[in-house]
């Protein structure tokens, strides 16, 4: 990368790295977010974005889906960006040595380093995630942890921030991370307007699980067990003991527990715990209901039981979880301003 001669006050450059086998949505999702934000900010200044793409030689690349993408320039000719974004795709499974070398040499110069999906594999190969907490697509978290034990891999959240480095889970999670960065740079109004224009929900906090409880477990093959799974999801406040669920499936408790685990990959109790926790998190993010009311509606019975469940699973109490994640992305955006261009205003100092 070349030195950017522009002084303070110029737009925030976003440079997206392209390579053969890149996942097209890993590129276009964040690009649409950043360019959308740039179009909404009418006044020039340090908050506006200038988005460019670059490949090793400046040549077009072929995505994993067969699309061709023409970069704006070669990586060596690009000025040091404010945000360097490395997408994922098949090309990161055995990353080209030249690209790894370029990342190792130049990426540390960027004030903000971002990966989408398996782009984390390329960053790790270049040694840029050593000693950091990171995530990637759920199907490659084990590979990232196995090949790079010096990286603290968190397979659960949709994106992770560790200092100036941000990594996201698979494909569409890159949009969530890009929206979070826009909110950080330009404020909530701009991020909301971009989300509305793209018809996406600006409500997924970074620690939201890549999988819902229903996706984490396999769907049972037999109808009685599938019906039990549906019942648990629709009635988290109900009697969800093994005995009660077994009766609903018309099986003995012992037979039910064994069959449920064999077909879903987890015990009935574990499945119930995940459904209740997910339901409680959603209510804390999306409603103003009291903790006692939410604990009853999710089957915990008491606020203390829900508090223990949150501390065990998330390391935070329900009250702390709500403080951290019901504001910003988790907040209700029905009263947000319309998606019209907004004038850039100075951000308050912290």
mmCIF file of C-alpha atoms in Angstrom:
data_model
loop_
_atom_site.group_PDB
_atom_site.id
_atom_site.type_symbol
_atom_site.label_atom_id
_atom_site.label_comp_id
_atom_site.label_asym_id
_atom_site.label_seq_id
_atom_site.Cartn_x
_atom_site.Cartn_y
_atom_site.Cartn_z
ATOM 1 C CA UNK A 1 0.000 0.000 0.000
ATOM 2 C CA UNK A 2 1.128 3.515 -0.727
ATOM 3 C CA UNK A 3 1.064 6.327 1.784
ATOM 4 C CA UNK A 4 -2.132 8.365 1.624
ATOM 5 C CA UNK A 5 -1.049 11.968 1.088
ATOM 6 C CA UNK A 6 -4.353 13.466 2.180
ATOM 7 C CA UNK A 7 -4.401 15.196 5.527
ATOM 8 C CA UNK A 8 -6.972 15.181 8.328
ATOM 9 C CA UNK A 9 -10.579 15.604 7.331
ATOM 10 C CA UNK A 10 -10.661 13.371 4.289
ATOM 11 C CA UNK A 11 -13.162 10.589 3.848
ATOM 12 C CA UNK A 12 -12.666 7.279 5.628
ATOM 13 C CA UNK A 13 -11.279 4.917 3.000
ATOM 14 C CA UNK A 14 -12.619 1.362 3.042
ATOM 15 C CA UNK A 15 -10.486 -1.061 1.051
ATOM 16 C CA UNK A 16 -11.959 -4.487 0.258
ATOM 17 C CA UNK A 17 -9.488 -7.213 -0.698
ATOM 18 C CA UNK A 18 -10.481 -9.354 -3.705
ATOM 19 C CA UNK A 19 -9.098 -12.755 -4.724
ATOM 20 C CA UNK A 20 -10.183 -15.741 -6.792
ATOM 21 C CA UNK A 21 -12.757 -17.809 -4.928
ATOM 22 C CA UNK A 22 -14.056 -14.900 -2.848
ATOM 23 C CA UNK A 23 -17.648 -15.161 -1.586
ATOM 24 C CA UNK A 24 -19.555 -12.483 -3.490
ATOM 25 C CA UNK A 25 -21.967 -11.587 -0.665
ATOM 26 C CA UNK A 26 -19.044 -11.147 1.743
ATOM 27 C CA UNK A 27 -17.966 -8.351 -0.586
ATOM 28 C CA UNK A 28 -21.226 -6.796 -1.711
ATOM 29 C CA UNK A 29 -22.997 -6.879 1.661
ATOM 30 C CA UNK A 30 -20.539 -4.623 3.519
ATOM 31 C CA UNK A 31 -19.899 -2.555 0.366
ATOM 32 C CA UNK A 32 -23.622 -1.749 0.112
ATOM 33 C CA UNK A 33 -23.668 -0.730 3.781
ATOM 34 C CA UNK A 34 -20.661 1.599 3.546
ATOM 35 C CA UNK A 35 -21.632 3.145 0.208
ATOM 36 C CA UNK A 36 -25.208 3.561 1.436
ATOM 37 C CA UNK A 37 -23.923 5.438 4.461
ATOM 38 C CA UNK A 38 -21.718 7.602 2.230
ATOM 39 C CA UNK A 39 -24.733 8.573 0.106
ATOM 40 C CA UNK A 40 -26.749 9.509 3.192
ATOM 41 C CA UNK A 41 -24.111 11.877 4.549
ATOM 42 C CA UNK A 42 -24.540 15.038 2.506
ATOM 43 C CA UNK A 43 -21.838 17.188 4.085
ATOM 44 C CA UNK A 44 -18.212 16.317 3.242
ATOM 45 C CA UNK A 45 -15.948 15.511 6.133
ATOM 46 C CA UNK A 46 -14.023 12.808 7.958
ATOM 47 C CA UNK A 47 -17.131 10.701 8.466
ATOM 48 C CA UNK A 48 -17.890 10.033 4.812
ATOM 49 C CA UNK A 49 -16.729 6.763 3.265
ATOM 50 C CA UNK A 50 -14.870 6.104 0.049
ATOM 51 C CA UNK A 51 -15.104 2.403 -0.810
ATOM 52 C CA UNK A 52 -12.663 0.729 -3.196
ATOM 53 C CA UNK A 53 -11.739 -2.837 -4.085
ATOM 54 C CA UNK A 54 -8.313 -4.198 -4.917
ATOM 55 C CA UNK A 55 -6.724 -7.484 -5.984
ATOM 56 C CA UNK A 56 -3.081 -8.500 -5.968
ATOM 57 C CA UNK A 57 -2.420 -7.460 -9.562
ATOM 58 C CA UNK A 58 -5.470 -5.303 -10.155
ATOM 59 C CA UNK A 59 -6.937 -8.027 -12.388
ATOM 60 C CA UNK A 60 -10.578 -9.204 -12.258
ATOM 61 C CA UNK A 61 -11.327 -12.110 -9.942
ATOM 62 C CA UNK A 62 -13.867 -14.918 -10.150
ATOM 63 C CA UNK A 63 -16.078 -15.441 -7.105
ATOM 64 C CA UNK A 64 -16.998 -18.827 -5.664
ATOM 65 C CA UNK A 65 -20.388 -18.529 -7.365
ATOM 66 C CA UNK A 66 -18.862 -17.795 -10.774
ATOM 67 C CA UNK A 67 -19.375 -14.037 -10.888
ATOM 68 C CA UNK A 68 -16.529 -11.853 -12.079
ATOM 69 C CA UNK A 69 -15.563 -8.788 -10.048
ATOM 70 C CA UNK A 70 -13.376 -6.024 -11.482
ATOM 71 C CA UNK A 71 -11.295 -4.308 -8.771
ATOM 72 C CA UNK A 72 -10.594 -0.590 -8.749
ATOM 73 C CA UNK A 73 -6.840 -1.011 -8.424
ATOM 74 C CA UNK A 74 -3.979 -3.272 -7.372
ATOM 75 C CA UNK A 75 -3.306 -3.782 -3.694
ATOM 76 C CA UNK A 76 0.205 -2.350 -3.915
ATOM 77 C CA UNK A 77 -1.191 0.845 -5.434
ATOM 78 C CA UNK A 78 -3.857 1.395 -2.780
ATOM 79 C CA UNK A 79 -3.347 4.081 -0.129
ATOM 80 C CA UNK A 80 -3.472 2.961 3.483
ATOM 81 C CA UNK A 81 -7.218 2.769 4.245
ATOM 82 C CA UNK A 82 -9.027 3.586 7.433
ATOM 83 C CA UNK A 83 -10.730 0.166 7.234
ATOM 84 C CA UNK A 84 -9.190 -2.853 5.529
ATOM 85 C CA UNK A 85 -11.788 -5.567 4.926
ATOM 86 C CA UNK A 86 -10.911 -9.170 4.061
ATOM 87 C CA UNK A 87 -13.915 -11.214 2.878
ATOM 88 C CA UNK A 88 -14.177 -14.988 2.962
ATOM 89 C CA UNK A 89 -14.811 -17.673 0.395
ATOM 90 C CA UNK A 90 -13.188 -20.760 -1.056
ATOM 91 C CA UNK A 91 -10.042 -18.769 -1.794
ATOM 92 C CA UNK A 92 -9.268 -18.516 1.931
ATOM 93 C CA UNK A 93 -9.176 -22.298 2.492
ATOM 94 C CA UNK A 94 -5.644 -22.448 1.093
ATOM 95 C CA UNK A 95 -4.818 -18.782 0.896
ATOM 96 C CA UNK A 96 -2.355 -17.725 -1.797
ATOM 97 C CA UNK A 97 1.079 -17.106 -0.293
ATOM 98 C CA UNK A 98 1.393 -13.717 -2.003
ATOM 99 C CA UNK A 99 -1.850 -12.532 -0.423
ATOM 100 C CA UNK A 100 -0.822 -13.765 3.025
ATOM 101 C CA UNK A 101 2.494 -11.971 2.627
ATOM 102 C CA UNK A 102 0.769 -8.762 1.561
ATOM 103 C CA UNK A 103 -1.567 -8.897 4.558
ATOM 104 C CA UNK A 104 1.309 -9.580 6.943
ATOM 105 C CA UNK A 105 3.264 -6.609 5.585
ATOM 106 C CA UNK A 106 0.519 -4.039 5.057
ATOM 107 C CA UNK A 107 -2.589 -4.826 7.126
ATOM 108 C CA UNK A 108 -1.078 -3.664 10.461
ATOM 109 C CA UNK A 109 -0.908 -0.137 9.028
ATOM 110 C CA UNK A 110 -4.715 0.137 8.775
ATOM 111 C CA UNK A 111 -6.403 1.704 11.826
ATOM 112 C CA UNK A 112 -9.236 -0.824 11.551
ATOM 113 C CA UNK A 113 -8.969 -4.404 10.323
ATOM 114 C CA UNK A 114 -12.126 -6.365 9.477
ATOM 115 C CA UNK A 115 -12.837 -9.878 8.233
ATOM 116 C CA UNK A 116 -16.055 -11.433 7.029
ATOM 117 C CA UNK A 117 -16.722 -15.164 7.273
ATOM 118 C CA UNK A 118 -13.580 -17.209 6.493
ATOM 119 C CA UNK A 119 -11.601 -14.053 5.839
ATOM 120 C CA UNK A 120 -10.514 -14.710 9.434
ATOM 121 C CA UNK A 121 -8.522 -17.694 8.139
ATOM 122 C CA UNK A 122 -6.459 -15.367 5.939
ATOM 123 C CA UNK A 123 -5.882 -12.936 8.811
ATOM 124 C CA UNK A 124 -4.846 -15.800 11.088
ATOM 125 C CA UNK A 125 -2.483 -17.198 8.457
ATOM 126 C CA UNK A 126 -0.812 -13.794 8.337
ATOM 127 C CA UNK A 127 -0.456 -13.786 12.136
ATOM 128 C CA UNK A 128 -2.852 -10.877 12.564
ATOM 129 C CA UNK A 129 -5.177 -12.638 15.025
ATOM 130 C CA UNK A 130 -2.482 -13.963 17.371
ATOM 131 C CA UNK A 131 -3.492 -13.362 20.977
ATOM 132 C CA UNK A 132 -6.895 -12.029 19.939
ATOM 133 C CA UNK A 133 -10.459 -13.221 20.312
ATOM 134 C CA UNK A 134 -12.086 -13.888 16.942
ATOM 135 C CA UNK A 135 -14.900 -15.705 15.190
ATOM 136 C CA UNK A 136 -15.665 -17.014 11.718
ATOM 137 C CA UNK A 137 -18.302 -19.093 9.941
ATOM 138 C CA UNK A 138 -19.504 -21.825 12.320
ATOM 139 C CA UNK A 139 -18.354 -24.567 9.922
ATOM 140 C CA UNK A 140 -14.734 -23.309 10.098
ATOM 141 C CA UNK A 141 -14.374 -22.393 13.772
ATOM 142 C CA UNK A 142 -12.798 -25.780 14.548
ATOM 143 C CA UNK A 143 -10.337 -25.358 11.677
ATOM 144 C CA UNK A 144 -9.389 -21.871 12.819
ATOM 145 C CA UNK A 145 -8.818 -23.097 16.378
ATOM 146 C CA UNK A 146 -6.932 -26.218 15.278
ATOM 147 C CA UNK A 147 -4.645 -24.520 12.757
ATOM 148 C CA UNK A 148 -4.055 -21.404 14.873
ATOM 149 C CA UNK A 149 -4.071 -22.306 18.580
ATOM 150 C CA UNK A 150 -2.760 -18.842 19.436
ATOM 151 C CA UNK A 151 -6.150 -17.404 18.392
ATOM 152 C CA UNK A 152 -8.975 -17.402 20.956
ATOM 153 C CA UNK A 153 -11.828 -18.666 18.776
ATOM 154 C CA UNK A 154 -15.375 -17.896 19.913
ATOM 155 C CA UNK A 155 -17.770 -19.929 17.724
ATOM 156 C CA UNK A 156 -20.988 -18.447 19.077
ATOM 157 C CA UNK A 157 -21.376 -14.712 18.260
ATOM 158 C CA UNK A 158 -22.120 -13.223 14.860
ATOM 159 C CA UNK A 159 -19.242 -10.792 15.231
ATOM 160 C CA UNK A 160 -16.415 -10.083 17.669
ATOM 161 C CA UNK A 161 -14.473 -6.889 18.358
ATOM 162 C CA UNK A 162 -10.985 -7.113 19.858
ATOM 163 C CA UNK A 163 -9.287 -3.758 19.840
ATOM 164 C CA UNK A 164 -8.997 -2.465 16.289
ATOM 165 C CA UNK A 165 -9.684 -5.938 14.813
ATOM 166 C CA UNK A 166 -13.244 -7.100 14.089
ATOM 167 C CA UNK A 167 -14.205 -10.539 12.760
ATOM 168 C CA UNK A 168 -17.648 -11.760 11.763
ATOM 169 C CA UNK A 169 -19.438 -15.033 11.222
ATOM 170 C CA UNK A 170 -20.662 -16.342 7.898
ATOM 171 C CA UNK A 171 -21.832 -14.314 4.919
ATOM 172 C CA UNK A 172 -24.738 -12.056 6.047
ATOM 173 C CA UNK A 173 -23.108 -11.446 9.443
ATOM 174 C CA UNK A 174 -20.762 -9.145 7.542
ATOM 175 C CA UNK A 175 -23.719 -6.812 7.017
ATOM 176 C CA UNK A 176 -24.391 -6.756 10.770
ATOM 177 C CA UNK A 177 -20.758 -5.926 11.484
ATOM 178 C CA UNK A 178 -20.662 -3.222 8.797
ATOM 179 C CA UNK A 179 -23.798 -1.626 10.261
ATOM 180 C CA UNK A 180 -22.192 -1.681 13.712
ATOM 181 C CA UNK A 181 -19.145 0.113 12.305
ATOM 182 C CA UNK A 182 -21.328 2.707 10.569
ATOM 183 C CA UNK A 183 -23.158 3.366 13.824
ATOM 184 C CA UNK A 184 -19.815 3.772 15.568
ATOM 185 C CA UNK A 185 -18.533 6.192 12.900
ATOM 186 C CA UNK A 186 -21.622 8.169 11.916
ATOM 187 C CA UNK A 187 -24.234 7.548 14.572
ATOM 188 C CA UNK A 188 -27.379 5.528 14.950
ATOM 189 C CA UNK A 189 -29.544 7.617 12.595
ATOM 190 C CA UNK A 190 -27.345 6.897 9.598
ATOM 191 C CA UNK A 191 -27.039 3.192 10.446
ATOM 192 C CA UNK A 192 -30.816 2.904 10.821
ATOM 193 C CA UNK A 193 -31.420 4.654 7.516
ATOM 194 C CA UNK A 194 -29.006 2.309 5.721
ATOM 195 C CA UNK A 195 -30.614 -0.753 7.304
ATOM 196 C CA UNK A 196 -34.062 0.397 6.241
ATOM 197 C CA UNK A 197 -32.934 1.064 2.702
ATOM 198 C CA UNK A 198 -31.402 -2.420 2.490
ATOM 199 C CA UNK A 199 -34.509 -3.907 4.146
ATOM 200 C CA UNK A 200 -32.551 -5.578 6.929
ATOM 201 C CA UNK A 201 -33.192 -5.543 10.649
ATOM 202 C CA UNK A 202 -30.872 -3.299 12.628
ATOM 203 C CA UNK A 203 -31.319 -5.324 15.775
ATOM 204 C CA UNK A 204 -28.711 -8.096 15.906
ATOM 205 C CA UNK A 205 -26.155 -7.366 18.618
ATOM 206 C CA UNK A 206 -22.712 -8.802 18.077
ATOM 207 C CA UNK A 207 -23.064 -11.418 20.771
ATOM 208 C CA UNK A 208 -26.190 -12.912 19.213
ATOM 209 C CA UNK A 209 -25.575 -16.577 18.505
ATOM 210 C CA UNK A 210 -24.826 -17.687 14.946
ATOM 211 C CA UNK A 211 -27.413 -20.416 15.509
ATOM 212 C CA UNK A 212 -30.792 -20.237 17.151
ATOM 213 C CA UNK A 213 -31.619 -23.082 19.503
ATOM 214 C CA UNK A 214 -33.658 -24.693 16.741
ATOM 215 C CA UNK A 215 -30.774 -24.552 14.274
ATOM 216 C CA UNK A 216 -28.191 -25.659 16.829
ATOM 217 C CA UNK A 217 -30.069 -28.917 17.267
ATOM 218 C CA UNK A 218 -30.875 -31.262 14.445
ATOM 219 C CA UNK A 219 -34.510 -31.644 13.497
ATOM 220 C CA UNK A 220 -35.808 -34.957 14.729
ATOM 221 C CA UNK A 221 -36.762 -37.471 12.059
ATOM 222 C CA UNK A 222 -39.800 -38.881 13.831
ATOM 223 C CA UNK A 223 -42.930 -36.758 13.945
ATOM 224 C CA UNK A 224 -43.608 -37.165 17.697
ATOM 225 C CA UNK A 225 -40.169 -35.788 18.496
ATOM 226 C CA UNK A 226 -40.482 -32.976 15.942
ATOM 227 C CA UNK A 227 -43.797 -32.051 17.551
ATOM 228 C CA UNK A 228 -42.098 -31.944 20.950
ATOM 229 C CA UNK A 229 -39.443 -29.593 19.534
ATOM 230 C CA UNK A 230 -42.163 -27.290 18.204
ATOM 231 C CA UNK A 231 -44.006 -27.426 21.521
ATOM 232 C CA UNK A 232 -40.896 -26.439 23.471
ATOM 233 C CA UNK A 233 -40.271 -23.462 21.192
ATOM 234 C CA UNK A 234 -43.879 -22.258 21.391
ATOM 235 C CA UNK A 235 -44.317 -22.853 25.136
ATOM 236 C CA UNK A 236 -41.072 -21.996 26.954
ATOM 237 C CA UNK A 237 -43.110 -21.167 30.036
ATOM 238 C CA UNK A 238 -44.727 -24.614 30.167
ATOM 239 C CA UNK A 239 -43.936 -27.803 32.012
ATOM 240 C CA UNK A 240 -40.928 -28.981 30.027
ATOM 241 C CA UNK A 241 -39.702 -31.755 32.273
ATOM 242 C CA UNK A 242 -38.586 -34.980 30.627
ATOM 243 C CA UNK A 243 -41.635 -36.732 32.080
ATOM 244 C CA UNK A 244 -44.038 -34.160 30.611
ATOM 245 C CA UNK A 245 -42.359 -34.103 27.204
ATOM 246 C CA UNK A 246 -42.178 -37.901 27.112
ATOM 247 C CA UNK A 247 -45.922 -38.108 27.757
ATOM 248 C CA UNK A 248 -46.526 -35.710 24.857
ATOM 249 C CA UNK A 249 -44.444 -37.987 22.607
ATOM 250 C CA UNK A 250 -46.208 -41.078 24.017
ATOM 251 C CA UNK A 251 -42.911 -42.602 25.097
ATOM 252 C CA UNK A 252 -41.450 -43.627 28.414
ATOM 253 C CA UNK A 253 -39.176 -40.944 29.935
ATOM 254 C CA UNK A 254 -36.091 -43.123 29.482
ATOM 255 C CA UNK A 255 -36.918 -44.037 25.869
ATOM 256 C CA UNK A 256 -37.820 -40.419 25.072
ATOM 257 C CA UNK A 257 -34.581 -39.003 26.501
ATOM 258 C CA UNK A 258 -32.459 -41.477 24.538
ATOM 259 C CA UNK A 259 -34.380 -40.992 21.299
ATOM 260 C CA UNK A 260 -34.354 -37.183 21.597
ATOM 261 C CA UNK A 261 -30.591 -37.105 22.103
ATOM 262 C CA UNK A 262 -29.978 -39.571 19.269
ATOM 263 C CA UNK A 263 -32.046 -37.564 16.780
ATOM 264 C CA UNK A 264 -31.245 -33.969 17.798
ATOM 265 C CA UNK A 265 -27.697 -34.227 19.110
ATOM 266 C CA UNK A 266 -28.516 -32.817 22.550
ATOM 267 C CA UNK A 267 -30.433 -33.830 25.661
ATOM 268 C CA UNK A 268 -33.996 -32.583 26.216
ATOM 269 C CA UNK A 269 -32.794 -30.515 29.171
ATOM 270 C CA UNK A 270 -30.076 -28.819 27.134
ATOM 271 C CA UNK A 271 -32.521 -28.055 24.344
ATOM 272 C CA UNK A 272 -35.018 -26.555 26.798
ATOM 273 C CA UNK A 273 -32.275 -24.449 28.396
ATOM 274 C CA UNK A 274 -31.227 -23.020 25.031
ATOM 275 C CA UNK A 275 -34.800 -22.245 23.944
ATOM 276 C CA UNK A 276 -35.567 -20.464 27.223
ATOM 277 C CA UNK A 277 -32.344 -18.474 27.161
ATOM 278 C CA UNK A 278 -32.894 -17.434 23.538
ATOM 279 C CA UNK A 279 -36.481 -16.401 24.283
ATOM 280 C CA UNK A 280 -35.397 -14.383 27.325
ATOM 281 C CA UNK A 281 -32.637 -12.636 25.382
ATOM 282 C CA UNK A 282 -35.079 -11.661 22.650
ATOM 283 C CA UNK A 283 -37.541 -10.219 25.176
ATOM 284 C CA UNK A 284 -34.818 -8.270 26.967
ATOM 285 C CA UNK A 285 -33.635 -6.807 23.659
ATOM 286 C CA UNK A 286 -37.041 -6.037 22.177
ATOM 287 C CA UNK A 287 -39.398 -5.174 25.052
ATOM 288 C CA UNK A 288 -39.508 -3.066 28.182
ATOM 289 C CA UNK A 289 -41.017 -5.815 30.303
ATOM 290 C CA UNK A 290 -39.699 -6.299 33.799
ATOM 291 C CA UNK A 291 -37.192 -9.023 34.596
ATOM 292 C CA UNK A 292 -39.682 -10.778 36.871
ATOM 293 C CA UNK A 293 -42.337 -10.828 34.134
ATOM 294 C CA UNK A 294 -39.845 -12.093 31.538
ATOM 295 C CA UNK A 295 -38.512 -14.797 33.866
ATOM 296 C CA UNK A 296 -42.052 -16.164 34.288
ATOM 297 C CA UNK A 297 -42.891 -16.000 30.591
ATOM 298 C CA UNK A 298 -39.710 -17.923 29.735
ATOM 299 C CA UNK A 299 -40.246 -20.687 32.265
ATOM 300 C CA UNK A 300 -37.568 -19.696 34.770
ATOM 301 C CA UNK A 301 -40.113 -19.079 37.499
ATOM 302 C CA UNK A 302 -38.038 -16.536 39.405
ATOM 303 C CA UNK A 303 -35.679 -13.697 38.459
ATOM 304 C CA UNK A 304 -32.910 -15.431 40.415
ATOM 305 C CA UNK A 305 -33.230 -18.617 38.327
ATOM 306 C CA UNK A 306 -33.006 -16.559 35.121
ATOM 307 C CA UNK A 307 -30.065 -14.615 36.539
ATOM 308 C CA UNK A 308 -28.159 -17.849 37.222
ATOM 309 C CA UNK A 309 -28.882 -19.091 33.692
ATOM 310 C CA UNK A 310 -27.589 -15.846 32.145
ATOM 311 C CA UNK A 311 -24.455 -15.793 34.281
ATOM 312 C CA UNK A 312 -23.669 -19.417 33.427
ATOM 313 C CA UNK A 313 -24.238 -19.019 29.685
ATOM 314 C CA UNK A 314 -23.292 -15.398 28.975
ATOM 315 C CA UNK A 315 -21.281 -14.167 31.928
ATOM 316 C CA UNK A 316 -23.717 -11.298 32.467
ATOM 317 C CA UNK A 317 -26.894 -10.810 34.473
ATOM 318 C CA UNK A 318 -30.192 -10.109 32.651
ATOM 319 C CA UNK A 319 -30.030 -6.477 33.764
ATOM 320 C CA UNK A 320 -26.483 -6.098 32.457
ATOM 321 C CA UNK A 321 -27.396 -7.862 29.225
ATOM 322 C CA UNK A 322 -30.280 -5.434 28.679
ATOM 323 C CA UNK A 323 -28.078 -2.403 29.395
ATOM 324 C CA UNK A 324 -25.493 -3.566 26.900
ATOM 325 C CA UNK A 325 -27.710 -4.828 24.096
ATOM 326 C CA UNK A 326 -31.174 -3.269 24.221
ATOM 327 C CA UNK A 327 -29.690 0.114 23.332
ATOM 328 C CA UNK A 328 -28.202 0.625 19.886
ATOM 329 C CA UNK A 329 -28.865 -2.340 17.598
ATOM 330 C CA UNK A 330 -31.136 -4.078 20.070
ATOM 331 C CA UNK A 331 -33.416 -1.088 20.501
ATOM 332 C CA UNK A 332 -36.860 -0.700 19.000
ATOM 333 C CA UNK A 333 -36.415 1.328 15.805
ATOM 334 C CA UNK A 334 -40.076 2.051 15.042
ATOM 335 C CA UNK A 335 -39.662 5.678 16.063
ATOM 336 C CA UNK A 336 -36.434 6.161 14.121
ATOM 337 C CA UNK A 337 -36.198 8.956 11.542
ATOM 338 C CA UNK A 338 -36.965 8.352 7.899
ATOM 339 C CA UNK A 339 -34.249 7.199 5.536
ATOM 340 C CA UNK A 340 -33.556 10.633 4.106
ATOM 341 C CA UNK A 341 -30.078 12.095 3.658
ATOM 342 C CA UNK A 342 -28.805 13.418 6.955
ATOM 343 C CA UNK A 343 -26.283 16.159 7.458
ATOM 344 C CA UNK A 344 -23.126 15.050 9.149
ATOM 345 C CA UNK A 345 -22.827 16.510 12.630
ATOM 346 C CA UNK A 346 -19.884 16.459 15.029
ATOM 347 C CA UNK A 347 -20.015 13.467 17.331
ATOM 348 C CA UNK A 348 -20.008 14.278 21.053
ATOM 349 C CA UNK A 349 -16.707 13.614 22.749
ATOM 350 C CA UNK A 350 -16.675 10.789 25.223
#
